[in-house]
Coordinates of C-alpha atoms in Angstrom, one line a residue:
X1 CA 8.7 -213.4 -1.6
X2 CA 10.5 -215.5 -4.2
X3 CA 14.1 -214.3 -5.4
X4 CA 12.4 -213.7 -8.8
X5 CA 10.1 -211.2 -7.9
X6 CA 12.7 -209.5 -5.3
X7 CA 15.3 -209.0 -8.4
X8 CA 12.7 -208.1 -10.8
X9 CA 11.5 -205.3 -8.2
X10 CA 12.2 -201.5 -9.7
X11 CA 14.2 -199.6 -7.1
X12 CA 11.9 -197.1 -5.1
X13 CA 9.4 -199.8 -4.0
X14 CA 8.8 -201.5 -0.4
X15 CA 8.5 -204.6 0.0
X16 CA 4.5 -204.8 -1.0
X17 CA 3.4 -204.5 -4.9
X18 CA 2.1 -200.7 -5.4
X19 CA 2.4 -199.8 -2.2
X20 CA 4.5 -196.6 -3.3
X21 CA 2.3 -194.7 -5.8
X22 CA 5.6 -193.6 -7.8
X23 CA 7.4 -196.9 -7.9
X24 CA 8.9 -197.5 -11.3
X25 CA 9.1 -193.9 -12.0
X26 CA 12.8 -193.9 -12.1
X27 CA 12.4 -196.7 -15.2
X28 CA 10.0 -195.0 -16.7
X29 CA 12.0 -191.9 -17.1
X30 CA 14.4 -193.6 -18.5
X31 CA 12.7 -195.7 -20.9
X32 CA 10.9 -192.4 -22.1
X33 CA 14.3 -190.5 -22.8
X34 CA 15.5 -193.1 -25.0
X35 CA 12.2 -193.4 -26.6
X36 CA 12.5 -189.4 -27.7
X37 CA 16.4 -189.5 -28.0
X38 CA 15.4 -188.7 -31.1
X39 CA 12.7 -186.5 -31.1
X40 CA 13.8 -184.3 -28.5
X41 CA 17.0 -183.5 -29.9
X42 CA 15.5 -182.4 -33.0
X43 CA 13.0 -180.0 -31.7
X44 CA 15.4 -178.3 -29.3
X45 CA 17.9 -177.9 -32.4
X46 CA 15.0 -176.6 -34.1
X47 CA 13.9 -174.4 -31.7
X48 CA 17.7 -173.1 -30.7
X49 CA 18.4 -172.7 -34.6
X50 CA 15.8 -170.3 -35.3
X51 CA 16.2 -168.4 -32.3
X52 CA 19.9 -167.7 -32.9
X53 CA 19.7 -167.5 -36.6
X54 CA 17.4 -164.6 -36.1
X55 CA 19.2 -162.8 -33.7
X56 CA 22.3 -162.8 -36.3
X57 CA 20.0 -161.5 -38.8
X58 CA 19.1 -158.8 -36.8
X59 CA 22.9 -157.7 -36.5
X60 CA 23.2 -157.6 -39.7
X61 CA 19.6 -156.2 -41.1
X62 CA 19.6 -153.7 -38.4
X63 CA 23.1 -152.6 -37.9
X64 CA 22.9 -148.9 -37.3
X65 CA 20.5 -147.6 -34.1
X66 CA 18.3 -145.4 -36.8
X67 CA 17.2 -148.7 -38.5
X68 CA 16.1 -150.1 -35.1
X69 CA 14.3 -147.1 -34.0
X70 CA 12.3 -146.8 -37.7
X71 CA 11.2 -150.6 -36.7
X72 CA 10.1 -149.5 -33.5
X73 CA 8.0 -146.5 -34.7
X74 CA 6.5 -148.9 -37.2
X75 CA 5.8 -151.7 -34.5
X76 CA 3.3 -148.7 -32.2
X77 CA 0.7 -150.0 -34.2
X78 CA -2.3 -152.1 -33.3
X79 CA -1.5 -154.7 -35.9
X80 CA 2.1 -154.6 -35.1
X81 CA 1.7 -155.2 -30.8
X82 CA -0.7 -157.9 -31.8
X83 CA 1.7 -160.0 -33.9
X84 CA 4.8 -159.5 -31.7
X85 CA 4.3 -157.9 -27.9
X86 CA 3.8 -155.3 -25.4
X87 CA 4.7 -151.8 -26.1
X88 CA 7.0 -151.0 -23.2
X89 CA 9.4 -152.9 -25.5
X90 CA 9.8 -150.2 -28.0
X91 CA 11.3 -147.9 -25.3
X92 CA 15.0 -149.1 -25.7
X93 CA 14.8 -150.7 -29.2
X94 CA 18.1 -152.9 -28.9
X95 CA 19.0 -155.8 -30.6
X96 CA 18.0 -158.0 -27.4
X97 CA 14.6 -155.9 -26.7
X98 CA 13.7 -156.5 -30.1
X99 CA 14.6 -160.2 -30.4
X100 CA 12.4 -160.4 -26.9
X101 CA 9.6 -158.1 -28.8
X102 CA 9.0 -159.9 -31.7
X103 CA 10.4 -163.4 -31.0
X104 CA 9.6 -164.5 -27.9
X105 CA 5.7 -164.6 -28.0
X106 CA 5.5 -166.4 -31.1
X107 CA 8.6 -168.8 -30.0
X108 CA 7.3 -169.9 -26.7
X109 CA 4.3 -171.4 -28.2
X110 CA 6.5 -173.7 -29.9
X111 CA 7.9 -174.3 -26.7
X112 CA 4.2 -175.3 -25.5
X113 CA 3.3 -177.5 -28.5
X114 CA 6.6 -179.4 -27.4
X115 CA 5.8 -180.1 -24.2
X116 CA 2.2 -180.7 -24.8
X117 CA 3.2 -183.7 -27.7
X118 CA 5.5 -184.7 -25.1
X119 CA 3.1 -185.5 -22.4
X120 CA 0.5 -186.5 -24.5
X121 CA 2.6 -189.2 -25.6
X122 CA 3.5 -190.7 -22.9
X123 CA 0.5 -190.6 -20.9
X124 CA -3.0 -190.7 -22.9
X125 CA -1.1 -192.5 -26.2
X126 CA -0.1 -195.3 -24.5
X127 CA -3.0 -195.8 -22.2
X128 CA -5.1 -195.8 -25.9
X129 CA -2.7 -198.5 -27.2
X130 CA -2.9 -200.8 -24.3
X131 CA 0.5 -200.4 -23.6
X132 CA 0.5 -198.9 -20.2
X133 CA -2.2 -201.5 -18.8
X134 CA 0.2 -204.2 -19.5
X135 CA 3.1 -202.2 -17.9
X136 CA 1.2 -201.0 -14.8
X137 CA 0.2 -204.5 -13.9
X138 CA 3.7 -205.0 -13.0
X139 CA 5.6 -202.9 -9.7
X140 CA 4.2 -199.7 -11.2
X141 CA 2.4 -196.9 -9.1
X142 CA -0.3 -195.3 -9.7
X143 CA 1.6 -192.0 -10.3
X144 CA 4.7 -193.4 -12.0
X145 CA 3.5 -193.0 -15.4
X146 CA 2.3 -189.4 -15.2
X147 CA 5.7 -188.5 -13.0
X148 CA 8.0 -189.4 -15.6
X149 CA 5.9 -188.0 -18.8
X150 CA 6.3 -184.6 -16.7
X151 CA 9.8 -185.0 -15.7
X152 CA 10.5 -185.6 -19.1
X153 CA 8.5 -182.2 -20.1
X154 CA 10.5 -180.2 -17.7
X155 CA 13.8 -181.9 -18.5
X156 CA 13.4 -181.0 -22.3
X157 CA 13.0 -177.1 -21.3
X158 CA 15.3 -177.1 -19.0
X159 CA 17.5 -177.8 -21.6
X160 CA 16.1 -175.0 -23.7
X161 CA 16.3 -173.3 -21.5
X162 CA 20.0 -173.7 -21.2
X163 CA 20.9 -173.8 -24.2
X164 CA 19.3 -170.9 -25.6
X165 CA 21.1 -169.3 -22.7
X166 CA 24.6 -170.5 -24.1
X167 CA 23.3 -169.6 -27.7
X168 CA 22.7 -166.2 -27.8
X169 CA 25.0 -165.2 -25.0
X170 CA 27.7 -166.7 -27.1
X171 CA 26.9 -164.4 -29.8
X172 CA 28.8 -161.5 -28.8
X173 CA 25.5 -159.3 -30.0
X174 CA 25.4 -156.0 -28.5
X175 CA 22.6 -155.9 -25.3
X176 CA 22.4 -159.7 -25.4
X177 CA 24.6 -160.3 -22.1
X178 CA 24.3 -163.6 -20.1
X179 CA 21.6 -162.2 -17.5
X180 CA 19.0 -161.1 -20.5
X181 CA 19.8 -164.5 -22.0
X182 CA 18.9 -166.5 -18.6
X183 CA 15.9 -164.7 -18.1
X184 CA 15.1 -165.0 -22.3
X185 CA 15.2 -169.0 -21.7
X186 CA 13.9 -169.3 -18.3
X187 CA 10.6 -168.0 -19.9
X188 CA 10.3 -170.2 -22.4
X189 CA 10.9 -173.1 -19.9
X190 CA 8.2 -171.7 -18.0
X191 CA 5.5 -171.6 -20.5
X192 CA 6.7 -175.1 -21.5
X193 CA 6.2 -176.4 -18.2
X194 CA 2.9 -174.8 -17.8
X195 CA 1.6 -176.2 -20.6
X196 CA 2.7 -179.5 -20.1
X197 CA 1.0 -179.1 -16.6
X198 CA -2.2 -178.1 -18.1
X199 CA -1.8 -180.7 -21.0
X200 CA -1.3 -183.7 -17.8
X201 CA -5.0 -181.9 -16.7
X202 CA -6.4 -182.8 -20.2
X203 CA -5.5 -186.0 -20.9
X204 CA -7.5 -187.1 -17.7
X205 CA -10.5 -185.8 -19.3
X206 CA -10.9 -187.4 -22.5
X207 CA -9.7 -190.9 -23.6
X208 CA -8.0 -189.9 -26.7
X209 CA -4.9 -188.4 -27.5
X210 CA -5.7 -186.4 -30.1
X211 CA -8.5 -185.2 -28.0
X212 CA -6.6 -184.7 -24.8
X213 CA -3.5 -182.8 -27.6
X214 CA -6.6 -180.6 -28.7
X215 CA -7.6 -179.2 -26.0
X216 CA -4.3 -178.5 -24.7
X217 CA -3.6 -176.8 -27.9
X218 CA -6.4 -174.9 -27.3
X219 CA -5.5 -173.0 -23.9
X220 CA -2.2 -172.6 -26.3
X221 CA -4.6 -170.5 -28.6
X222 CA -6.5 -168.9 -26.3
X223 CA -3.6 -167.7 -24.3
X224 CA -2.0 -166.2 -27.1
X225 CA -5.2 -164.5 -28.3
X226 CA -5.6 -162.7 -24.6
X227 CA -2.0 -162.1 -24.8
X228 CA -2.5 -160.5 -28.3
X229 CA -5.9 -158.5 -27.3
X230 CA -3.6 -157.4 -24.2
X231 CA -0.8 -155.5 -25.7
X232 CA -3.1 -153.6 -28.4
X233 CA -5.8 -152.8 -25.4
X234 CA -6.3 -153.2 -22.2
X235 CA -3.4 -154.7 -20.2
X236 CA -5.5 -156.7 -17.6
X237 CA -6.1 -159.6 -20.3
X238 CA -2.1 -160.0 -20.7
X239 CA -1.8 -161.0 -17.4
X240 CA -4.0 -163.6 -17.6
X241 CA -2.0 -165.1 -20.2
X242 CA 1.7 -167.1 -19.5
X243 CA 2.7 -166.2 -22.7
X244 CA 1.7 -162.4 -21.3
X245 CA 3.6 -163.5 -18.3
X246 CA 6.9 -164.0 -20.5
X247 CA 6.7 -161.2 -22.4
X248 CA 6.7 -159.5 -19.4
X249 CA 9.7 -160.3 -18.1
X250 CA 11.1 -158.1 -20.4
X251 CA 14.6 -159.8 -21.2
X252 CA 17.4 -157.5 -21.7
X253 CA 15.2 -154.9 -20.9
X254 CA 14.3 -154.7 -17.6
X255 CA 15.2 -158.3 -16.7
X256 CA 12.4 -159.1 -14.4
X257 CA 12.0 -162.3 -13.0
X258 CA 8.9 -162.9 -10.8
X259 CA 6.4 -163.2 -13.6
X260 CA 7.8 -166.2 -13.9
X261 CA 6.4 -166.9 -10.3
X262 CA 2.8 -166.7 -11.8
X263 CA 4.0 -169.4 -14.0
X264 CA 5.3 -171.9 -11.7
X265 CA 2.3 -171.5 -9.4
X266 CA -0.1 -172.1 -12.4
X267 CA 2.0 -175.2 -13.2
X268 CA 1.9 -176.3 -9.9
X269 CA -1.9 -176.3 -9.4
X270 CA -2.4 -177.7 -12.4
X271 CA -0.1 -180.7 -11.8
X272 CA -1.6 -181.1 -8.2
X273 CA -4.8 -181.1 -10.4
X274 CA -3.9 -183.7 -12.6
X275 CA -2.6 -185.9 -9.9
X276 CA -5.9 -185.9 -8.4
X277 CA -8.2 -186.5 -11.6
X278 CA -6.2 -189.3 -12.4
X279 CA -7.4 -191.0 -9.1
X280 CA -10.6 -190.5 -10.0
X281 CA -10.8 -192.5 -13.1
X282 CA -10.0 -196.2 -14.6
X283 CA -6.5 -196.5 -16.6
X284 CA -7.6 -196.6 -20.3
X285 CA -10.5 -193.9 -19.2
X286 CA -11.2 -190.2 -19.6
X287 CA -13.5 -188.4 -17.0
X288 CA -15.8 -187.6 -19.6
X289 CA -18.0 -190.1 -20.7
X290 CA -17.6 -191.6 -24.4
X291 CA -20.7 -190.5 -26.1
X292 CA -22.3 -193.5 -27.3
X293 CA -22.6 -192.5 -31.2
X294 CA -25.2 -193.2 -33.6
X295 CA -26.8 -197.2 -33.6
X296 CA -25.4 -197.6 -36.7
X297 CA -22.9 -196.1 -39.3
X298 CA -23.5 -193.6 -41.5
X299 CA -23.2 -194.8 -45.9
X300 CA -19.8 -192.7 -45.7
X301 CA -18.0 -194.8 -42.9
X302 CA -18.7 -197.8 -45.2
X303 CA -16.2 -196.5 -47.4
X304 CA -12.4 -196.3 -47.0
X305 CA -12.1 -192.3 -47.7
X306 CA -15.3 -191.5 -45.7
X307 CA -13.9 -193.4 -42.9
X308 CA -10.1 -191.9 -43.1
X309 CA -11.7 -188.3 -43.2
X310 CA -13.6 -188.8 -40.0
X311 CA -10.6 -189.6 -38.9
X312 CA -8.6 -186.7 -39.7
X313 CA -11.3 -184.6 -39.4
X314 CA -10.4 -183.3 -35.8
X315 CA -6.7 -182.2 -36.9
X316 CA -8.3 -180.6 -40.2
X317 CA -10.5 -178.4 -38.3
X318 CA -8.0 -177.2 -36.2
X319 CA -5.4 -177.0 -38.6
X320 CA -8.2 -175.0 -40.9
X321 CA -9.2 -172.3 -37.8
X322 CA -5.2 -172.0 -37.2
X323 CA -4.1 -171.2 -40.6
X324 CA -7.5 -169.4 -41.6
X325 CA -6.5 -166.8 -38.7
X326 CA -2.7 -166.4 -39.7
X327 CA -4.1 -165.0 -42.9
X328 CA -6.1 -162.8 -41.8
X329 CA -3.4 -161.7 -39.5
X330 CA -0.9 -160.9 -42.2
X331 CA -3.9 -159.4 -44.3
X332 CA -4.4 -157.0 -41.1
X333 CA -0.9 -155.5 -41.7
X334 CA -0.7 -155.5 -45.5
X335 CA -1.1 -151.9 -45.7
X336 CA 1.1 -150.9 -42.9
X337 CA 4.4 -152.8 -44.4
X338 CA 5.5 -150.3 -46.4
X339 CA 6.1 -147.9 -44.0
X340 CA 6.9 -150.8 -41.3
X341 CA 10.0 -151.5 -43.7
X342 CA 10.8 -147.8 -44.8
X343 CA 14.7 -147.2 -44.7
X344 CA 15.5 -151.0 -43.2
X345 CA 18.1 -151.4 -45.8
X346 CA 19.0 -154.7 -45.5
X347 CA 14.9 -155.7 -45.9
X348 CA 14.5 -153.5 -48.8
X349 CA 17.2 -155.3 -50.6
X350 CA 15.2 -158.8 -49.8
X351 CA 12.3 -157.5 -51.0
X352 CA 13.4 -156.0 -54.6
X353 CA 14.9 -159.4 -55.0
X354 CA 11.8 -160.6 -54.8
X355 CA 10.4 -158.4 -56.7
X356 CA 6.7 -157.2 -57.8
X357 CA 5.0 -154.0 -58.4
X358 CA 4.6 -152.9 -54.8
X359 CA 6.2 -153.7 -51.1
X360 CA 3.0 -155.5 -49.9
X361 CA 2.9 -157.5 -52.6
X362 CA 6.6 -158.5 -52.2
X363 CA 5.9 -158.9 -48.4
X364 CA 3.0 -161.2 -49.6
X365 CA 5.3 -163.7 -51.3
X366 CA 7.7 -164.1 -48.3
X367 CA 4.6 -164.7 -46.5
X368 CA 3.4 -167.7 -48.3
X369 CA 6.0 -169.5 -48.0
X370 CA 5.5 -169.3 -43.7
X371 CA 1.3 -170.5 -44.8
X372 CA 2.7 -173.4 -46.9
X373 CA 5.3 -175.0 -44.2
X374 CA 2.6 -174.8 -41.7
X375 CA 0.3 -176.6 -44.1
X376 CA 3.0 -178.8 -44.5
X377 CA 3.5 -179.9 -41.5
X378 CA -0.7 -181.1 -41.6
X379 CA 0.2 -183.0 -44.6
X380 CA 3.5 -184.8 -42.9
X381 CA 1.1 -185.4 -39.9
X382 CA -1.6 -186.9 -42.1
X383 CA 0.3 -188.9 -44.6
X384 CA 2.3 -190.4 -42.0
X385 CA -1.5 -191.6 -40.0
X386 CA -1.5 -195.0 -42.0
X387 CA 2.1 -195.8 -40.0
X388 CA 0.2 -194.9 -37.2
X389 CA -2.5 -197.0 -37.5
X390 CA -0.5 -200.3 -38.3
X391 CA 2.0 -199.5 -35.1
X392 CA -0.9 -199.6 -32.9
X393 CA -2.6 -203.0 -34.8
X394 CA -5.7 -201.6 -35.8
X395 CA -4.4 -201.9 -39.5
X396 CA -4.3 -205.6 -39.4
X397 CA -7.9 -206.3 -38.6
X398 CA -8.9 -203.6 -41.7
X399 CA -6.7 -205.5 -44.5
X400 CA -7.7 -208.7 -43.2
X401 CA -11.1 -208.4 -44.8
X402 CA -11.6 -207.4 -48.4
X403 CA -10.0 -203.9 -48.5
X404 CA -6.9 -203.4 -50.6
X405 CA -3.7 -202.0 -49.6
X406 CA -4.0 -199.4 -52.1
X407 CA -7.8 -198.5 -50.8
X408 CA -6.5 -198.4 -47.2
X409 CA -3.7 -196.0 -47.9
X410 CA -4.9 -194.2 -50.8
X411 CA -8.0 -192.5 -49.0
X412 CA -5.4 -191.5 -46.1
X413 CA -3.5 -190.2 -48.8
X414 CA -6.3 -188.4 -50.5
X415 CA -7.3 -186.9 -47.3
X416 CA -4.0 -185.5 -46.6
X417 CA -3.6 -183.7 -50.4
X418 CA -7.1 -182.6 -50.2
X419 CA -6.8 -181.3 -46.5
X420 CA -3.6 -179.9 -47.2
X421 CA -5.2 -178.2 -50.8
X422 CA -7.9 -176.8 -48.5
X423 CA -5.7 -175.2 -46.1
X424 CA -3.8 -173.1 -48.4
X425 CA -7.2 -172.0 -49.9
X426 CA -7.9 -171.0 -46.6
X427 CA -5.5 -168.7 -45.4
X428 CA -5.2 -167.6 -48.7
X429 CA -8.9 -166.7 -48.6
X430 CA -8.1 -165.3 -44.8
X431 CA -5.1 -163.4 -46.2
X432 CA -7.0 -162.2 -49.8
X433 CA -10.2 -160.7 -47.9
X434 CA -8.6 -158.8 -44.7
X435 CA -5.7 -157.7 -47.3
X436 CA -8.4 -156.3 -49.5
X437 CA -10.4 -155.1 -46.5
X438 CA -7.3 -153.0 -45.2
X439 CA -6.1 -152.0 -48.7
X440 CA -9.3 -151.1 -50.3
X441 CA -7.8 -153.5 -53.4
X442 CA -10.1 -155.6 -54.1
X443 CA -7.9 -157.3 -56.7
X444 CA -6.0 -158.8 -53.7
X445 CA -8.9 -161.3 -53.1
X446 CA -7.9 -164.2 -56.0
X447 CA -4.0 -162.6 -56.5
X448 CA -3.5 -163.9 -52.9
X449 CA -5.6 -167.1 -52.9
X450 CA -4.1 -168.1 -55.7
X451 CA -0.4 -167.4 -54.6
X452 CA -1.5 -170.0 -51.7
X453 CA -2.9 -172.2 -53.8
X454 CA -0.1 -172.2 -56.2
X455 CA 2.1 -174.4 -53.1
X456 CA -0.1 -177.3 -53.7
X457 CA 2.1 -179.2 -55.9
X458 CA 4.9 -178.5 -52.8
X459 CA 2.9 -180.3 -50.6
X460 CA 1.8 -183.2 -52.7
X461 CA 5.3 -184.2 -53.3
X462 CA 5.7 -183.7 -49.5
X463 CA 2.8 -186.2 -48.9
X464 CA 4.2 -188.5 -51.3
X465 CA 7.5 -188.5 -50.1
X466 CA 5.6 -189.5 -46.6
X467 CA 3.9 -192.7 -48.4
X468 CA 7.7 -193.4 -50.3
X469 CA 9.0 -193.6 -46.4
X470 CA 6.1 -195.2 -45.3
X471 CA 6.0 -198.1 -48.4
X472 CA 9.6 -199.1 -48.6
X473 CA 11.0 -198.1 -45.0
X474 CA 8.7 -197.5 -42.7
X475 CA 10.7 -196.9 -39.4
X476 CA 12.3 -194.3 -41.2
X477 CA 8.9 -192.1 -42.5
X478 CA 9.4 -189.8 -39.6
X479 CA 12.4 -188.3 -41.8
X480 CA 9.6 -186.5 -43.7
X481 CA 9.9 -184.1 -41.1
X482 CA 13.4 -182.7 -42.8
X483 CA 11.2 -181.2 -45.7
X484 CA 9.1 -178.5 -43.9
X485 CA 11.7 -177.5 -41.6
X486 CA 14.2 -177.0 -44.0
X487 CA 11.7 -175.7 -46.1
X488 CA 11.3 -172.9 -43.6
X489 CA 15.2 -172.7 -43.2
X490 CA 16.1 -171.6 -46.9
X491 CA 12.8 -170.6 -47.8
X492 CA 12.3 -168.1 -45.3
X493 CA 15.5 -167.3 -43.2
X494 CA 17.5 -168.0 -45.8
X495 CA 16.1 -165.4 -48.0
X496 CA 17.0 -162.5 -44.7
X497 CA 20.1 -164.3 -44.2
X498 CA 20.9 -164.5 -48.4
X499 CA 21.3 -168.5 -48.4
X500 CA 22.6 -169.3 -51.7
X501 CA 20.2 -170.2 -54.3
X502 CA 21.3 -173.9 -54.7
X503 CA 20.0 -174.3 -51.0
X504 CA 16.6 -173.5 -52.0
X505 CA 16.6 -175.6 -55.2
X506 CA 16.6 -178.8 -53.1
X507 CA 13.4 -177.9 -51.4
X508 CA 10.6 -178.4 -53.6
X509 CA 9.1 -175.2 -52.2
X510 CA 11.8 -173.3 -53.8
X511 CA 10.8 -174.3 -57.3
X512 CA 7.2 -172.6 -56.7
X513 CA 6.8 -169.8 -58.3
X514 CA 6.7 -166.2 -55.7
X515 CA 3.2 -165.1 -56.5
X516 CA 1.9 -162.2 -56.7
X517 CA 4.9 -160.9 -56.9
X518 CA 6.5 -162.9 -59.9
X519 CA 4.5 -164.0 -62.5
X520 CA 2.9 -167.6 -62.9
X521 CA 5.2 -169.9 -64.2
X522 CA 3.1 -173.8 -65.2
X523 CA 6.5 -175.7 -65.8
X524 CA 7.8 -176.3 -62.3
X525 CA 4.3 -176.7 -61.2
X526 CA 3.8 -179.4 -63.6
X527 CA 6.9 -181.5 -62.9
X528 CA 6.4 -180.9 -59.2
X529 CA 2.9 -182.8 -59.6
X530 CA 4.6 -185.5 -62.1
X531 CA 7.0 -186.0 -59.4
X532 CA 4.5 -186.1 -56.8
X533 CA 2.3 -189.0 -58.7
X534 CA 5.9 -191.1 -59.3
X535 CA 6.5 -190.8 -55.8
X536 CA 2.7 -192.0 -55.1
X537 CA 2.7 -194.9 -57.3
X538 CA 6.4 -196.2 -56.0
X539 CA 5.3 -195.6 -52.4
X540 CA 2.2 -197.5 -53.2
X541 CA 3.8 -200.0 -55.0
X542 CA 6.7 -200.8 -51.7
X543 CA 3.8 -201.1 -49.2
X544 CA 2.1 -204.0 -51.6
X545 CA 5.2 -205.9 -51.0
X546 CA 6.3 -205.4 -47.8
X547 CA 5.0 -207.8 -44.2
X548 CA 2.5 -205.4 -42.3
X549 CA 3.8 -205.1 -38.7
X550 CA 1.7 -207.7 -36.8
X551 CA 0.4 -207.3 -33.3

């Protein structure tokens, strides 16, 4: 063997080229870390933000033991378990039970989407772009690639899991001692790392990313529905949920740990799983067959905005069933929030300064501005495709033949306002009927789908802020992210946790008006959509004069 190949051999490896089916894994780790030294320190900040943040609102909104024991009389409701957790919470209402009761189902499903992106990423994306055929025909096992996308998975929860931990032991709240805390971020490591197991499985079966992300996703959705049908009926569908499995564990309540067992065995068959479908198949490959498609193309994939919808259509439908659903879910406790915030002082306040003619309708304002965010994060993940597309190459080939600039990015603009436009009339539709449905208020119906509908202008400046990043500086259009998230910060937390008002001003959510419970205001809607089509144009305008980035 020359001295060449000897130096250039990754440590791990004997002396024969793939002989050891995790050679290279070490590099690969590494190479992945500093490829997400960016995106993993934002979405544990994220996640570790909102987790402590609302445990210091609940100090303060629920300071006396009678306020906490109206919450948990108001939570023994069938609406109330479904949204938040089991029952045997409610027994010892503290401030750590109740962050465990209503927090941790909903939290460690962002824990999940985490780890799924994560492995996704690493595994099916860069088999799609080519890139991990060129690296695997160096001193690269078979199982080197898969290794490190997990070990990157369960690296980034461990770290959750620590430093949630840290974060709300360090609080000094009242029932939140170090044990509860352990336990509180062990389970969201757990679901993490079952998920991530589950999304290695997936990406096996189908060549695409976004196919392989889907259905990962979609064990996310259906284990949080059995987990949800579980705690309102019977019991036996809970346990066939991890996220039932974490609730389970009951953190500062009973401080259970071997749930988490059922976790960690599910993880490890499903990893074994993985290992073995991925030796069943060519790099580049999904066990399932592509299906061969029509002979030839339909008149709307001739055309550069039929042909960007079909391929955001996937994420669209998803991001439709997803939001649809969270409205009917609100809807399904509209007429229960009154009592569920009777004599919670520190609530009541929030709501009059909200204002409107009832609690439900006040309620109803806060929780628009939760549907818009999480419309706003389709309309970051769809305006920022056409970046996408050109890293990859497959940008190149399109502008090289008659199609403008403007055509090619336009329609995956216009796909992104519209989709975005049609999500909010969604779960405001979802939100409207089950509202009016539980209410008997018909009136509900277009007072609700309008308050969604009234964020549009929000999200069109958030799109066109994506295609101002995109145009001018394109390695920096992932900063779009900033606007939904702190969207959520000061437009949500912030109004429990009394942010001042200049906070919310630099969000363009926080110029929308609070329907139904304020009345329609056209002048901030107006100049949101001016500033939207300024941003458009300019965005437009820098991606004209910029080089495209060549493969």
């Amino acid at each position: 063997m020359s001295a060449a190949a000897t130096a250039t051999r990754p440590k791990g490896t004997t002396g024969r080229t793939g002989a050891h089916t995790l050679a290279g894994t070490g590099t690969l780790l590494r190479f992945n870390l500093r490829r997400d030294r960016v995106r993993l320190p934002v979405w544990l900040a994220a996640l570790l933000l909102v987790t402590v943040s609302t445990a210091t609102s609940y100090r303060d909104l629920y300071a006396d033991a009678e306020d906490r024991a109206s919450v948990a009389a108001t939570m023994n409701s069938g609406a109330g378990l479904a949204t938040s957790g089991p029952r045997h919470y409610l027994t010892d209402y503290s401030f750590g039970s109740m962050l465990s009761h209503q927090m941790l189902g909903f939290m460690v499903v962002m824990t999940a989407l985490m780890s799924v992106l994560i492995v996704t990423r690493h595994t099916r994306t860069e088999e799609e772009t080519g890139r991990a055929e060129l690296v695997r025909s160096t001193v690269v096992g078979r199982h080197a690639y898969l290794t490190a996308a997990l070990a990157v998975a369960v690296l980034a929860n461990v770290a959750l899991a620590l430093l949630l931990t840290a974060g709300l032991a360090g609080l000094g709240v009242e029932s939140m001692d170090w044990g509860g805390s352990l336990l509180y971020g062990a389970a969201h490591a757990a679901v993490g790392i079952v998920f991530a197991c589950l999304a290695a499985v997936t990406v096996q079966v189908t060549a695409y990313s976004r196919g392989a992300s889907g259905m990962a996703l979609a064990a996310v959705g259906a284990a949080y529905v059995l987990r949800a049908a579980g705690d309102v009926g019977s019991d036996t569908l809970s346990w066939l949920s991890p996220i039932g499995w974490a609730q389970r564990t009951y953190p500062y309540l009973d401080n259970r740990w071997w749930p988490l067992l059922l976790a960690l065995a599910l993880a490890a068959a499903a990893a074994a799983l993985a290992y073995r479908l991925s030796t069943l198949r060519d790099v580049g490959a999904g066990l399932r067959p592509t299906p061969s498609g029509r002979p030839t193309a339909t008149g709307a994939l001739t055309h550069p905005l039929g042909f960007a919808l079909r391929l955001h259509r996937g994420m669209l439908i998803g991001f439709g069933a997803g939001l649809f659903l969270l409205g009917v879910s609100y809807g399904s406790i509209l007429r229960e929030v009154e009592a569920m915030l009777e004599n919670i002082t520190a609530l009541e306040e929030v709501l009059q300064q909200v204002g409107g003619a009832s609690v439900a309708e006040s309620f109803a304002s806060m929780v628009m501005v939760v549907i818009s965010v999480v419309a706003a994060v389709y309309v970051a993940l769809a305006a920022l495709r056409p970046r996408a597309e050109e890293s990859a190459g497959r940008a190149e080939p399109l502008l090289a033949t008659g199609l403008s600039r403007t055509r090619w990015a336009g329609s995956h603009f216009a796909v992104a306002l519209g989709g975005g436009t049609f999500l909010l009339l969604l779960a405001g539709l979802g939100f409207g009927v089950m509202g009016a449905l539980m209410t008997g208020d018909a009136v509900l119906l277009p007072k609700l789908t309008g308050a969604a509908l009234a964020y549009a202008p929000a999200l069109w400046v958030t799109g066109a802020l994506a295609l101002l990043l995109f145009g001018w500086l394109p390695r920096a259009a992932a900063a779009v992210w900033l606007v939904p998230v702190y969207a959520f910060a000061v437009g949500y937390l912030g109004q429990l946790l009394q942010f001042p008002d200049w906070m919310n001003n630099l969000s363009p959510f926080g110029h929308v008006p609070q329907l139904p419970a304020a009345s329609l205001d056209w002048t901030p809607l107006l100049v949101l959509t001016a500033l939207a089509a300024a941003l458009t144009a300019l965005g437009l305008a820098g991606f004209r004069r910029r080089d495209l980035d060549c493969k």
